[in-house]
XYZ file of C-alpha atoms in Angstrom:
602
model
C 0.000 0.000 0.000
C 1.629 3.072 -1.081
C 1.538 5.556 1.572
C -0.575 8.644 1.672
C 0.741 12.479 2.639
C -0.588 14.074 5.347
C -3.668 16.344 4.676
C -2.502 19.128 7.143
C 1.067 19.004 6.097
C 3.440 17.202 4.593
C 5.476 13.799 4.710
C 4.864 10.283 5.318
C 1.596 9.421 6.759
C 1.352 6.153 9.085
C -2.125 5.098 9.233
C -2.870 2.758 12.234
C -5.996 0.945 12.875
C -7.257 -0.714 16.681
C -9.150 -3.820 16.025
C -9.250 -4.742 19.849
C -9.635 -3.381 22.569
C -10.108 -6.788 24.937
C -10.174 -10.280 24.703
C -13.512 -11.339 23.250
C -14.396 -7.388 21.520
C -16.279 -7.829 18.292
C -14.732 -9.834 15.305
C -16.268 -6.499 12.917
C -12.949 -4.613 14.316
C -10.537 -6.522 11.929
C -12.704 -6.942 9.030
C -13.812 -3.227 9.072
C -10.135 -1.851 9.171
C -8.745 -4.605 6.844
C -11.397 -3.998 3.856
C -12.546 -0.036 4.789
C -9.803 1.280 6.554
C -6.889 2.196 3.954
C -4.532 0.972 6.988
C -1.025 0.632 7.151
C -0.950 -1.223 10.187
C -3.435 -3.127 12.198
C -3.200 -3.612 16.156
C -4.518 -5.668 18.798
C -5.238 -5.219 22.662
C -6.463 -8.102 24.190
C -4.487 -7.881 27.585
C -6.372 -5.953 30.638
C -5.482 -6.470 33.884
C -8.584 -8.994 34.600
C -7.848 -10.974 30.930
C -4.321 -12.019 32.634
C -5.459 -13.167 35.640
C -8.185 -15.080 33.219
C -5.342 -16.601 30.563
C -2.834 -17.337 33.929
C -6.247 -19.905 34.644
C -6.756 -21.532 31.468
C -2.953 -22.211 31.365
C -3.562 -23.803 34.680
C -6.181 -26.140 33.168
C -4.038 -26.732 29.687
C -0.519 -26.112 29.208
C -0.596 -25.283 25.787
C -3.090 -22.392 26.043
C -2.504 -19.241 27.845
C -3.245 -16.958 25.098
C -6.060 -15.112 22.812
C -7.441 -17.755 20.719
C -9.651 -16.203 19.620
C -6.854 -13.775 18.027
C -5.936 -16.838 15.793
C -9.419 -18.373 15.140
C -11.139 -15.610 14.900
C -9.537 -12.496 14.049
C -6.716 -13.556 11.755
C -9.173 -15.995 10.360
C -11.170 -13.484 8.834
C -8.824 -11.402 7.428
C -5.308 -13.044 7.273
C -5.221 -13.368 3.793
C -6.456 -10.247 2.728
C -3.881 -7.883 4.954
C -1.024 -9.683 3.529
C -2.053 -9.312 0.120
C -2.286 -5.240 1.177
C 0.807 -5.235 2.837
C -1.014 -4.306 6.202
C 1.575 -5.662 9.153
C -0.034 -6.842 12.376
C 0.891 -6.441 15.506
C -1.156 -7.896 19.185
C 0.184 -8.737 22.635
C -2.671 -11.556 22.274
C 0.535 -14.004 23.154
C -1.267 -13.452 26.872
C 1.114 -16.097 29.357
C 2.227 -18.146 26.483
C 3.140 -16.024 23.435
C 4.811 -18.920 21.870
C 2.233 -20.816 21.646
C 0.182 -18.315 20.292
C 2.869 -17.945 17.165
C 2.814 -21.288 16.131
C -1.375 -21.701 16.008
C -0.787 -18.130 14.011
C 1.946 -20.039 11.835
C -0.173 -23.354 11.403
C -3.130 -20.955 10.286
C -1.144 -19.274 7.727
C 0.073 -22.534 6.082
C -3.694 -23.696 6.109
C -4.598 -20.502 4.098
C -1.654 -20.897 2.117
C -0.303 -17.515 3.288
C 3.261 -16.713 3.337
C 4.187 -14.903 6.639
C 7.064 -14.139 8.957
C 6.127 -14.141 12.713
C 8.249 -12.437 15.909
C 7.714 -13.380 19.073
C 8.475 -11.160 22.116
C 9.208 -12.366 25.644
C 11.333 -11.935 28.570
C 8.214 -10.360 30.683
C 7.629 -13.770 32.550
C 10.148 -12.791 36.022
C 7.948 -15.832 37.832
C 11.663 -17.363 38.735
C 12.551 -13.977 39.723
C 10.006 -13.152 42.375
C 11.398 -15.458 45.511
C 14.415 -13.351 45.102
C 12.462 -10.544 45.073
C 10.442 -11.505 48.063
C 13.696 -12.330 50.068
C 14.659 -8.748 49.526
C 11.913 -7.054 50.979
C 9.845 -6.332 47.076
C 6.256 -5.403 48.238
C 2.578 -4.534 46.425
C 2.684 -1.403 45.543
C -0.921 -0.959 45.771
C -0.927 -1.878 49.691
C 2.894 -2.241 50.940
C 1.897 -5.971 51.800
C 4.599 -8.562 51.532
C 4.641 -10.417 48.050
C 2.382 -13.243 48.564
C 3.899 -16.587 48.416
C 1.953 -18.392 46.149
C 2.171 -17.110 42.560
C 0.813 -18.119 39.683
C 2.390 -15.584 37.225
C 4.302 -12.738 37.116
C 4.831 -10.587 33.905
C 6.805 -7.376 33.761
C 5.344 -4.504 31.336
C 7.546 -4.740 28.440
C 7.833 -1.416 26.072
C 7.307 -0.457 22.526
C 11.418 -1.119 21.541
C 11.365 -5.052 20.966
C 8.297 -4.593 18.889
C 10.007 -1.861 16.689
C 13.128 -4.069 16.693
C 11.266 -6.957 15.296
C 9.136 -4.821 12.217
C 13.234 -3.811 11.527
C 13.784 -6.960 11.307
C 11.235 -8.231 8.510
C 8.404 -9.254 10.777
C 4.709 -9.667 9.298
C 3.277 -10.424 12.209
C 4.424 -9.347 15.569
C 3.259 -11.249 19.004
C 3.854 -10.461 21.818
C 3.326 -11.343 25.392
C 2.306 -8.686 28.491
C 3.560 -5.667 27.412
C 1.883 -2.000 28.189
C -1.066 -1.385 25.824
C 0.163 1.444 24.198
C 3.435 -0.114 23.173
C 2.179 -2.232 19.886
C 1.326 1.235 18.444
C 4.349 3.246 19.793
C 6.795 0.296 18.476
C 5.062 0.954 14.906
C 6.011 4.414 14.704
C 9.180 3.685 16.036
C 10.284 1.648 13.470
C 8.152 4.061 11.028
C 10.033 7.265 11.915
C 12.914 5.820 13.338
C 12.470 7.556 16.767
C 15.268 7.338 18.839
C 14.776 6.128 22.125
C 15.364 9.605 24.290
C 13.036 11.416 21.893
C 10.564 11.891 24.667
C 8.091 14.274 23.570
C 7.470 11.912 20.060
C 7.459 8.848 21.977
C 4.746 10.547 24.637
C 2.501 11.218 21.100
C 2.599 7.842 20.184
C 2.190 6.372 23.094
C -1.009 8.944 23.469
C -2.108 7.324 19.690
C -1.644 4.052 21.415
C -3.552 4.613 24.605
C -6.675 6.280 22.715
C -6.849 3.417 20.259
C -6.470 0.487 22.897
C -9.565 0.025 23.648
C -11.085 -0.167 20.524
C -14.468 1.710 20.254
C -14.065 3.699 23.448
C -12.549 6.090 20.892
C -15.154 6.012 18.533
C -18.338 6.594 20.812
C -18.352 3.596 22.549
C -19.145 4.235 26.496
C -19.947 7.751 26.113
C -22.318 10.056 28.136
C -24.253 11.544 25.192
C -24.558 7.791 24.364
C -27.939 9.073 22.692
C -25.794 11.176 20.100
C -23.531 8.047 18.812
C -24.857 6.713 15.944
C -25.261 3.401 14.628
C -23.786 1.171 17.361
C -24.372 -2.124 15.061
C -21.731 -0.889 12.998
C -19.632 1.339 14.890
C -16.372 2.391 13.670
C -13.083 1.147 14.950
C -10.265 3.807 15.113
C -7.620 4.713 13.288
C -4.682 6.925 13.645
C -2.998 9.598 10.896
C 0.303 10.226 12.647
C 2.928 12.077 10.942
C 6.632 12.243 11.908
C 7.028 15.086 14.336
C 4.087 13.302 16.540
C 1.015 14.537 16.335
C -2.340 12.507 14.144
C -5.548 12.341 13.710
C -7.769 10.129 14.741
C -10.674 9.264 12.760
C -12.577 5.493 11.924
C -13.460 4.448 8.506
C -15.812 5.918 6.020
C -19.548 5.150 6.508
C -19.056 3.410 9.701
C -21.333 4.183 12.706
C -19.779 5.875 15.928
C -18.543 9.469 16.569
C -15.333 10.533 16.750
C -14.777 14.688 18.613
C -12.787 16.097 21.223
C -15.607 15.069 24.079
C -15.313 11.073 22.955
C -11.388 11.009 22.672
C -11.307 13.184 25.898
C -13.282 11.044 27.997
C -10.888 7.834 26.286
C -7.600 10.014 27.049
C -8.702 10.196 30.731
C -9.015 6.157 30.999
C -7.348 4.889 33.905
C -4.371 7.335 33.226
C -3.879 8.026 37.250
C -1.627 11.257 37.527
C -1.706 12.606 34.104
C 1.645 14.589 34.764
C 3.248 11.357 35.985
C 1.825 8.623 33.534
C 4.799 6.037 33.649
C 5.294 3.812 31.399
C 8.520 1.168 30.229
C 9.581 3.977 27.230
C 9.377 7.248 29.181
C 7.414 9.161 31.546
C 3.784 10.720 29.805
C 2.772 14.233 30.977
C -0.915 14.683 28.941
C -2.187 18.004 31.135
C -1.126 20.084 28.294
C -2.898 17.723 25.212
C -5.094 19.817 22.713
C -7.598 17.973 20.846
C -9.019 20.411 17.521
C -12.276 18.792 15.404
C -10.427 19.053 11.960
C -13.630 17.302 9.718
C -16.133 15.119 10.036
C -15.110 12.016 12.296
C -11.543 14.041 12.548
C -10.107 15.330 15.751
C -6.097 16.452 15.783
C -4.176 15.609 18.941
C -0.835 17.670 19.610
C 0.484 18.640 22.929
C 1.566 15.183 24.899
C 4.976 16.001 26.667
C 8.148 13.238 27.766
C 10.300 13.142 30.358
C 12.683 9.619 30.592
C 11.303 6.694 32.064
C 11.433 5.195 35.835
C 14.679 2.310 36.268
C 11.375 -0.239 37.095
C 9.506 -2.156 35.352
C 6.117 -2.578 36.744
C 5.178 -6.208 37.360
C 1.610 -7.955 36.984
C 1.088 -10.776 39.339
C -1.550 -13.347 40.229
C -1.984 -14.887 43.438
C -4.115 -17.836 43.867
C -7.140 -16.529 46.293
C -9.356 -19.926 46.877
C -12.428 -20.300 45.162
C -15.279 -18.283 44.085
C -18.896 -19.376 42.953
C -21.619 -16.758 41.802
C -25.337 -17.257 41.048
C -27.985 -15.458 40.014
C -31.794 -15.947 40.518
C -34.901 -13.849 39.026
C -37.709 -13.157 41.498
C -40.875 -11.667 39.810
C -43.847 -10.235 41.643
C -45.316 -8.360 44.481
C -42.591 -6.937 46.918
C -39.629 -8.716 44.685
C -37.142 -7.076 46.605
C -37.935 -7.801 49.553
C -38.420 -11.545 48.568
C -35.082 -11.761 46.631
C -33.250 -10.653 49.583
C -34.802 -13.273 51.629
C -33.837 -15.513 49.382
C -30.432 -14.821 49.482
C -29.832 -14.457 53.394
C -31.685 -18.060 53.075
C -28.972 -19.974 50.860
C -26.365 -17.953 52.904
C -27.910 -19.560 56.265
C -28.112 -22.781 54.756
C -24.640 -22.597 53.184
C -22.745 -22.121 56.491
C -24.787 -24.857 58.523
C -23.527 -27.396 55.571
C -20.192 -26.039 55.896
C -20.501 -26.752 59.955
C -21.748 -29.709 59.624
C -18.872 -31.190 57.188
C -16.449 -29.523 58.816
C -15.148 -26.843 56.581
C -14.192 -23.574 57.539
C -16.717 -20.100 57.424
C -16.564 -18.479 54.002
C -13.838 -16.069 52.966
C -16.578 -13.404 51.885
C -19.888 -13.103 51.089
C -22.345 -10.477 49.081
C -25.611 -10.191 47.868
C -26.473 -7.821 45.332
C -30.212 -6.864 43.954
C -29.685 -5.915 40.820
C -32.375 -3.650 39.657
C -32.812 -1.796 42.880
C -29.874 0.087 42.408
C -28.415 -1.682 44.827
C -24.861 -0.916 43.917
C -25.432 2.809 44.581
C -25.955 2.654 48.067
C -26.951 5.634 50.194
C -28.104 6.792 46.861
C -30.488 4.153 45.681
C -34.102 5.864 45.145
C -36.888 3.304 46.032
C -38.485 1.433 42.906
C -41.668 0.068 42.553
C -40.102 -2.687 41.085
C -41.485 -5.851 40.314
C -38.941 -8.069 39.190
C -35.550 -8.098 40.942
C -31.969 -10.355 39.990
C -30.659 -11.622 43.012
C -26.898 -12.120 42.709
C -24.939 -14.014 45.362
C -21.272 -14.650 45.490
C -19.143 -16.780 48.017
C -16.041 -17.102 48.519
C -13.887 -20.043 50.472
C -10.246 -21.264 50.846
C -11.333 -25.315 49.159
C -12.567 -25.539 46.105
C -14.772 -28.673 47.458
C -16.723 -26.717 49.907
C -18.395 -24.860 47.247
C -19.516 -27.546 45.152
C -21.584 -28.445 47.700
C -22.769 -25.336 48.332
C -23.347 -24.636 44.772
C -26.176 -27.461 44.577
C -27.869 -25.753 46.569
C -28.564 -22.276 44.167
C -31.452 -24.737 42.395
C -33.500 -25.151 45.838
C -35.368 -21.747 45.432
C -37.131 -23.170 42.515
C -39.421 -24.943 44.839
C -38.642 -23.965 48.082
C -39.152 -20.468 49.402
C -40.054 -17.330 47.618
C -43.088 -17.199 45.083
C -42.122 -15.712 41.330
C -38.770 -17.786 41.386
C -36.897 -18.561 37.608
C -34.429 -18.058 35.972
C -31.666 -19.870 37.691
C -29.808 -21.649 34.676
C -28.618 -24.186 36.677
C -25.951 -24.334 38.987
C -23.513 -21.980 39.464
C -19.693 -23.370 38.342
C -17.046 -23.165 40.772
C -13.996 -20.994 39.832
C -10.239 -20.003 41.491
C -9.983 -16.805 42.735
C -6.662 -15.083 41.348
C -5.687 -11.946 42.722
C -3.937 -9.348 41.791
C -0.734 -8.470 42.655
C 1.492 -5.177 41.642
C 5.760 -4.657 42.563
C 8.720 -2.795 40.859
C 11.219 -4.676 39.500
C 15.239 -2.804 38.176
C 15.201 -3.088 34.936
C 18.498 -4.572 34.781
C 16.882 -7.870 36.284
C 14.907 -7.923 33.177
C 16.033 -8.425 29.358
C 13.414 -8.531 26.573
C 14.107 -10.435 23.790
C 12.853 -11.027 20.370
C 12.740 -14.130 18.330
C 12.359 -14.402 14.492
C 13.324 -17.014 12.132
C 14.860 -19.422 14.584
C 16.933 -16.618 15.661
C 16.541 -14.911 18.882
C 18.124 -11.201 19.763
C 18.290 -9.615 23.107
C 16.522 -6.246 23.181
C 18.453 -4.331 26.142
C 16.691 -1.109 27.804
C 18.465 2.210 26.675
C 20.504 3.989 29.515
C 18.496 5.236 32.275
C 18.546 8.690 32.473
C 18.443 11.216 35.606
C 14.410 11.615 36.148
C 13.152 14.937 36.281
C 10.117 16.553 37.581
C 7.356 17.672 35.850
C 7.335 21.088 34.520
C 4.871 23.661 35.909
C 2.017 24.710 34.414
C 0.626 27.945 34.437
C -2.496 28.574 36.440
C -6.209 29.661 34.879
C -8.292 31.872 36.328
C -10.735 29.755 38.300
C -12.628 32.534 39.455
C -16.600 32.086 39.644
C -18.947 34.687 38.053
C -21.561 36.028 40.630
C -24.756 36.335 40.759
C -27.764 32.989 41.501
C -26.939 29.606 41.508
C -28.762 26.002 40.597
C -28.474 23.239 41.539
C -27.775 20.077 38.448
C -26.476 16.773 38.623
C -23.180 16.496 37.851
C -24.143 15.257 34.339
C -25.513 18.110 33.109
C -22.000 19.711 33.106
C -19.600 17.637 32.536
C -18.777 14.110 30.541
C -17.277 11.478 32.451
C -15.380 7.843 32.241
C -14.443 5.083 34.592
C -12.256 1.724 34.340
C -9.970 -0.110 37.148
C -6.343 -0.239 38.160
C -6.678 -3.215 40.554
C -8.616 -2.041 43.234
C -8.387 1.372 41.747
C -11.059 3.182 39.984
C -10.096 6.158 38.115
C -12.946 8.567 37.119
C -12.033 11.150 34.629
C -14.634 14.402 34.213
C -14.541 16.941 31.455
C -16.324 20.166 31.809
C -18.865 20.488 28.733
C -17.551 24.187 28.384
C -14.211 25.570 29.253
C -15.658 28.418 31.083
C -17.595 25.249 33.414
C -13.371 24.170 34.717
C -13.732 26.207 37.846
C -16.978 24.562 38.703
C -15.368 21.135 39.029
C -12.766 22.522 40.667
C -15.236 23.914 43.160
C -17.406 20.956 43.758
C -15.384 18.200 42.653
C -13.425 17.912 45.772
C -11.500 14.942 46.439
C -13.291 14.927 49.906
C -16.693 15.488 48.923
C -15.962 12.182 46.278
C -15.006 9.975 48.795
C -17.743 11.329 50.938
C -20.568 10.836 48.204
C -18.744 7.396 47.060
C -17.998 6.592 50.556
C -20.041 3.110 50.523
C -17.771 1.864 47.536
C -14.180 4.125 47.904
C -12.350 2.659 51.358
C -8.726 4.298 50.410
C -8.297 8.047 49.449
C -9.608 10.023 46.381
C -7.018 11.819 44.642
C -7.588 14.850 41.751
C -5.600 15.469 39.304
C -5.634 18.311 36.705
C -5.930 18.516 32.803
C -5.845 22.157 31.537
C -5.367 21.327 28.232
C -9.412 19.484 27.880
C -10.585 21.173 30.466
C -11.010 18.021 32.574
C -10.008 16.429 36.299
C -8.900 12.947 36.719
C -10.554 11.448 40.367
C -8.162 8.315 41.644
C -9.905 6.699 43.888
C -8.065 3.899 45.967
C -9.531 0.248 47.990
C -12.557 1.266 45.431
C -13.258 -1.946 44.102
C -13.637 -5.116 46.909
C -10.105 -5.995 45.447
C -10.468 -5.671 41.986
C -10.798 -8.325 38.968
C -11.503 -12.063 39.688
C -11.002 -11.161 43.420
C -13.911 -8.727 43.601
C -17.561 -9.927 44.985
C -18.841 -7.078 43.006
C -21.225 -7.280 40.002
C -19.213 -4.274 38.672
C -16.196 -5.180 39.572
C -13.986 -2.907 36.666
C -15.847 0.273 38.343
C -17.818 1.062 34.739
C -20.431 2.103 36.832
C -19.026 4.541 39.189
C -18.174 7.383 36.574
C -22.519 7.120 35.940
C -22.985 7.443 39.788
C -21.071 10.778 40.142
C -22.417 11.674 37.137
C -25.891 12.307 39.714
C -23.801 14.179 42.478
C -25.494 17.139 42.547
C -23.579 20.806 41.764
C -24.788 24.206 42.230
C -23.563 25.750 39.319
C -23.796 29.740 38.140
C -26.968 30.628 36.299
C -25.511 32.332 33.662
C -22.825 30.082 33.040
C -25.473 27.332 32.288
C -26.442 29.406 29.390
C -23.497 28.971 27.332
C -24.219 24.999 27.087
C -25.709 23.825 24.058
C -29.428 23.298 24.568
């Protein structure tokens, strides 16, 4: 594919196109950008946090897997053929726990279609071996300051963009990889493309920026947004792409005649994912400051980014880690009828009551945990729950224990309701499976401990980390006017003036807000206290809330720690990722200036 010159300037144009932004997103992502996208390069995320912890148990069960397959029998299925015959190169960290693995079912697919393709693998981010040492000198979870527990299942350092870039160099088709940071499969692409250096720190922030805004697919394109009633077409929403030109900044857009919307307010709310301290965003590559990012609309569908700022990276690499938990089983029943509420919770305080005499009476120990949730009464809001008159209810109840065995007893018992106790009963779907609980687990390891490497044609070279550099703090920016016209206030729900966004860090949930109108910062600021956060999320948010600013959108970024009942696989929660919480602050009420509520759009 020849390549294309860049509409606002001039030069090479690298057009990049997210087909995933999870394990298990839609197969349309590939086949859109493939046959509609005029890409250069198509990428794959498939590796959150959770999807680890989730690969780490099916390589429990079988060896040999460990990975995305549906990467291989999906995705590549699909459109294999027709990328190679366009020249578009493919890169995914779908390798999961066992990126090898992964290569060869992508190898044995390409001889079945008859396709001729060379495939890199990069590893070295399984330190499993390493992390007795570790323990033995005092390495600890960075989330809590607990010791390292002693029964790991994996451990995978965050790899950067530089062994990807050194294996496109290198001839590769297809690139796997296994846990590296998100943003690196589309930073290694325009590191090989423009032959960025390694200490070119404000370029590699942009691409890393591209990266992080395409990594989760349709997030970028529409996908969770507030004004979800102004995104159009969700059956055939449009995956993103990327224009980025050589000095760093792009475009990001999705291809022609595809649903979705692409403006500053959707690729705002996406640059504010789970970012933490947007001054401090570390990753393997460099340190990311985003306050000062500018996004311009540009054309239909087209929003410019510029302004993402770099600063050299930490001497750590940030480890992912499982930790076997016990055993978790979850069930759901549907009570219909008069007072369903107040039957479904019966229900469930029954099968609890029940569960712990069988435990007594076969001599197991008391459950780990236990919750029951009513979805459908708003139960997950808390304090904040209005009463519904509502006449059919989900009861969802989750257990925890230390043996696996103790629950499959207790598991035969989710059917009982059926018959037994509360009128309206159904929808069980028979019994609940049992499941290991892995938990999350979070240390810094010296990069010297740690030495990618990247394997291609038999041949395997050693990918060492660049020189660390002094760190440096980052630079100030200057202050706005914050000041508050005069004059009668109302009160709104938070909604009504500003967009927000949610997603996890372990058991942190990170809720990013942008005001709807520049002139609306100072009301955030106002309101949007990190104490009046925690105080209105208090029955979900056990740690501190931390703000942090973005000048540059207009926005705040809310980190709010011990948010999530653990996080992941280890979390009793229904939402256990914390999508929901941006929607609950989104009803905090504000009292917000009259006349400044006249500049919205109506």
């Amino acid at each position: 594919m020849d390549r294309q010159v860049n509409a606002v300037g001039s030069g090479k144009l690298v057009r990049i196109g997210g087909a995933s932004g999870f394990w298990g997103d839609s197969r349309l992502g590939p086949e859109q950008l493939v046959r509609h996208g005029a890409i250069d390069y198509l990428v794959f995320d498939y590796l959150a946090e959770l999807t680890m912890s989730i690969l780490a148990g099916a390589r429990m069960k079988k060896p040999d897997e460990g990975y995305a397959t549906d990467f291989v029998t999906v995705a590549l299925r699909s459109v294999l053929k027709e990328a190679i015959e366009q020249r578009i190169r493919i890169v995914s960290n779908a390798g999961g726990v066992n990126p090898k693995g992964c290569a060869a079912a992508v190898q044995a697919l390409a001889n079945e279609l008859g396709v001729q393709v060379r495939v890199a693998v990069v590893e070295g981010d399984d330190v499993l071996p390493l992390a007795d040492a570790m323990r033995q000198e005092g390495a600890v979870d960075v989330s809590n300051g607990e010791p390292l527990p002693r029964r790991l299942v994996t451990a995978n350092a965050y790899l950067g963009a530089l062994p990807i870039a050194r294996a496109l160099e290198a001839g590769a088709d297809i690139v796997i990889t296994g846990r590296c940071v998100d943003s690196a499969v589309t930073l290694g692409v325009l590191m090989h493309e423009f032959a960025w250096t390694p200490d070119d720190f404000d370029r590699l922030a942009a691409g890393s920026l591209a990266g992080h805004i395409i990594e989760c697919g349709c997030q970028a394109t529409g996908g969770l947004h507030t004004d979800w009633e102004r995104v159009p077409d969700w059956a055939d929403i449009g995956y993103p792409i990327v224009e980025c030109c050589e000095d760093g900044s792009f475009v990001v857009t999705k291809p022609p005649g595809t649903g979705g919307l692409v403006t500053p307010g959707t690729l705002g709310e996406q640059l504010l994912y789970e970012i933490g301290d947007p001054a401090n965003y570390l990753l393997p590559d460099l340190t990311c400051d985003f306050r000062a990012v500018h996004l311009e609309q540009v054309g239909q569908h087209r929003v410019r980014v510029t302004g993402a700022r770099g600063r050299p990276p930490t001497n750590t690499y940030k480890v992912s880690a499982t930790a076997h938990a016990g055993f978790k089983v979850s069930g759901q029943l549907t009570i219909v009828g008069i007072d369903a509420a107040g039957k479904a919770k019966r229900t469930g305080e029954a099968l609890l009551e029940r569960g712990l005499r069988l435990l007594r009476e076969h001599g197991f120990e008391h459950f780990i945990a236990t919750r029951i949730e009513l979805l459908g009464t708003e139960s997950a809001y808390g304090p904040h729950a209005r009463t519904l008159p509502t006449r059919e209810v989900v009861l969802r109840l989750t257990v925890t224990h230390a043996e696996r065995r103790a629950l499959e007893m207790f598991s035969r018992e989710f059917a009982a309701p059926g018959t037994s106790w509360s009128p309206g009963t159904t929808g069980a779907g028979g019994r609940p499976s049992v499941s290991p609980v892995l938990r999350q687990v979070a240390w810094l390891i010296p990069k010297e401990q740690v030495t990618p490497n990247m394997t291609i044609d038999g041949t395997t070279t050693m990918v060492a980390s660049p020189p660390v550099r002094p760190q440096a703090a980052p630079e100030p920016l200057a202050s706005a006017a914050l000041a508050l016209p005069d004059g009668p206030r109302k009160t709104v729900p938070l909604v009504k003036i500003a967009l927000g966004r949610s997603g996890d860090k372990g058991d942190t949930s990170n809720i990013g807000l942008i005001a709807r109108h520049p002139a609306l910062l100072p009301v955030l600021h106002e309101q949007v206290t990190p104490e009046r956060v925690k105080a209105y999320l208090g029955h979900l948010v056990q740690g501190q809330v931390q703000r942090y600013e973005l000048p540059g959108i207009h926005a705040i970024n809310l980190v709010c720690e011990q948010a999530l009942g653990g996080g992941g696989m280890a979390s009793l929660r229904n939402d256990s990722l914390g999508k929901g919480m941006a929607q609950m602050l989104l009803d905090m009420p504000v009292q917000v200036p009259e006349s400044l509520l006249q500049q919205l759009p109506a």
